[in-house]
Amino acid sequence: QVQLVESGGGLVQAGGSLRLSCAASGTIGSIDAMAWYRQAPGKERELVAEITSRTSTDYTDSVKGRFTISRDNAKNTVFLQMNSLKPEDTAVYYCNARVRLRMSDRYRFYWGQGTQVTVSS
């Protein structure tokens, strides 16, 4: 039905930058909010940043001023630009999207498979 594929993770030194991408494909009618979550070892998954269909954004406090979420609606893609990375940003980052399938009037949430981000000190 719908697939979310993330890319752009990797290993970076503290203070460095990475840009994550997540492309949605499948029988998509429309996409409402898109978001990035992360989960560090031994911790619960947390919301990092969210962007609505009207490009209103919200961030968790720990990344404000360092991360920027954006989207390309024509390509059903969401991005996360991560600057000034810290070791505590190390986690698996997951893409999430609220999607309405074609021929449906209901929205449901879909998840990507995750991409590892490791920040060394």
XYZ file of C-alpha atoms in Angstrom:
121
model
C 0.000 0.000 0.000
C 2.407 2.676 1.228
C 6.156 2.441 1.724
C 8.381 4.964 3.467
C 12.066 4.683 2.648
C 14.616 6.673 4.650
C 18.151 7.521 3.614
C 21.000 9.765 4.704
C 22.014 8.292 8.042
C 25.589 7.532 8.958
C 28.514 8.275 11.235
C 29.538 11.860 11.876
C 31.698 13.682 14.388
C 30.193 15.971 16.987
C 29.480 19.364 15.471
C 28.902 17.878 12.034
C 25.792 17.714 9.868
C 23.615 15.116 8.218
C 20.520 15.345 6.035
C 17.906 12.621 6.253
C 15.355 11.983 3.516
C 12.187 9.916 3.526
C 10.252 9.199 0.356
C 6.711 7.863 0.431
C 5.391 5.715 -2.405
C 2.383 3.551 -3.150
C -1.315 4.139 -3.613
C -1.244 7.572 -2.022
C -4.231 9.869 -2.175
C -2.832 12.569 0.079
C -0.378 13.015 2.929
C -1.212 15.050 5.983
C 1.494 15.446 8.643
C 4.958 13.969 8.265
C 7.405 13.545 11.105
C 10.729 12.217 12.291
C 11.062 10.135 15.426
C 14.161 8.647 16.995
C 14.936 5.841 19.369
C 18.209 5.514 21.249
C 19.283 2.209 22.845
C 17.347 1.563 26.021
C 15.058 4.534 25.490
C 11.544 5.041 24.200
C 10.883 6.349 20.728
C 10.472 10.137 20.795
C 9.113 12.701 18.372
C 11.918 14.862 16.982
C 10.141 17.106 14.482
C 6.826 17.321 12.684
C 5.571 19.227 9.650
C 1.945 19.594 8.608
C 0.584 19.676 5.076
C 0.606 23.458 5.346
C 4.298 23.343 6.411
C 3.714 24.338 10.000
C 6.558 22.836 12.042
C 7.238 21.751 15.589
C 10.381 20.446 17.292
C 11.338 18.782 20.502
C 13.232 21.208 22.710
C 16.574 19.415 22.487
C 16.873 19.974 18.716
C 15.422 23.473 18.342
C 17.823 25.745 16.510
C 19.865 22.789 15.220
C 17.438 20.661 13.182
C 15.150 21.756 10.360
C 12.300 19.702 8.941
C 10.977 20.375 5.445
C 8.957 18.587 2.776
C 8.521 18.380 -0.965
C 4.850 17.637 -1.543
C 5.313 16.993 -5.250
C 7.707 14.154 -4.416
C 5.984 12.962 -1.209
C 9.289 13.436 0.576
C 10.234 14.807 3.965
C 13.709 15.926 5.004
C 15.519 16.490 8.275
C 18.566 18.736 8.164
C 20.603 18.103 11.293
C 23.352 20.566 12.198
C 25.619 20.887 15.221
C 25.111 17.232 15.994
C 25.823 15.962 19.488
C 26.599 12.447 20.746
C 23.196 12.431 22.443
C 21.572 12.667 19.000
C 22.763 9.122 18.319
C 19.723 6.963 17.585
C 17.767 5.174 14.912
C 15.677 7.793 13.129
C 12.257 6.811 11.814
C 10.049 8.572 9.311
C 6.314 8.713 9.973
C 3.503 9.910 7.720
C -0.264 10.245 8.042
C -1.543 9.036 4.701
C -4.889 8.711 2.980
C -4.928 5.987 0.368
C -6.545 6.515 -3.011
C -10.246 5.646 -3.046
C -10.344 5.990 0.735
C -11.531 8.723 3.068
C -9.510 7.503 6.057
C -6.032 8.439 7.187
C -3.636 6.068 8.868
C -0.018 6.249 10.018
C 2.883 4.565 8.264
C 6.475 4.064 9.412
C 9.776 3.739 7.628
C 12.321 1.062 8.484
C 14.668 3.467 10.249
C 18.137 4.812 9.544
C 21.024 4.828 12.017
C 22.617 8.124 13.012
C 25.782 7.879 15.095
C 27.552 10.958 16.426
C 31.035 10.426 17.813
C 32.565 12.699 20.437
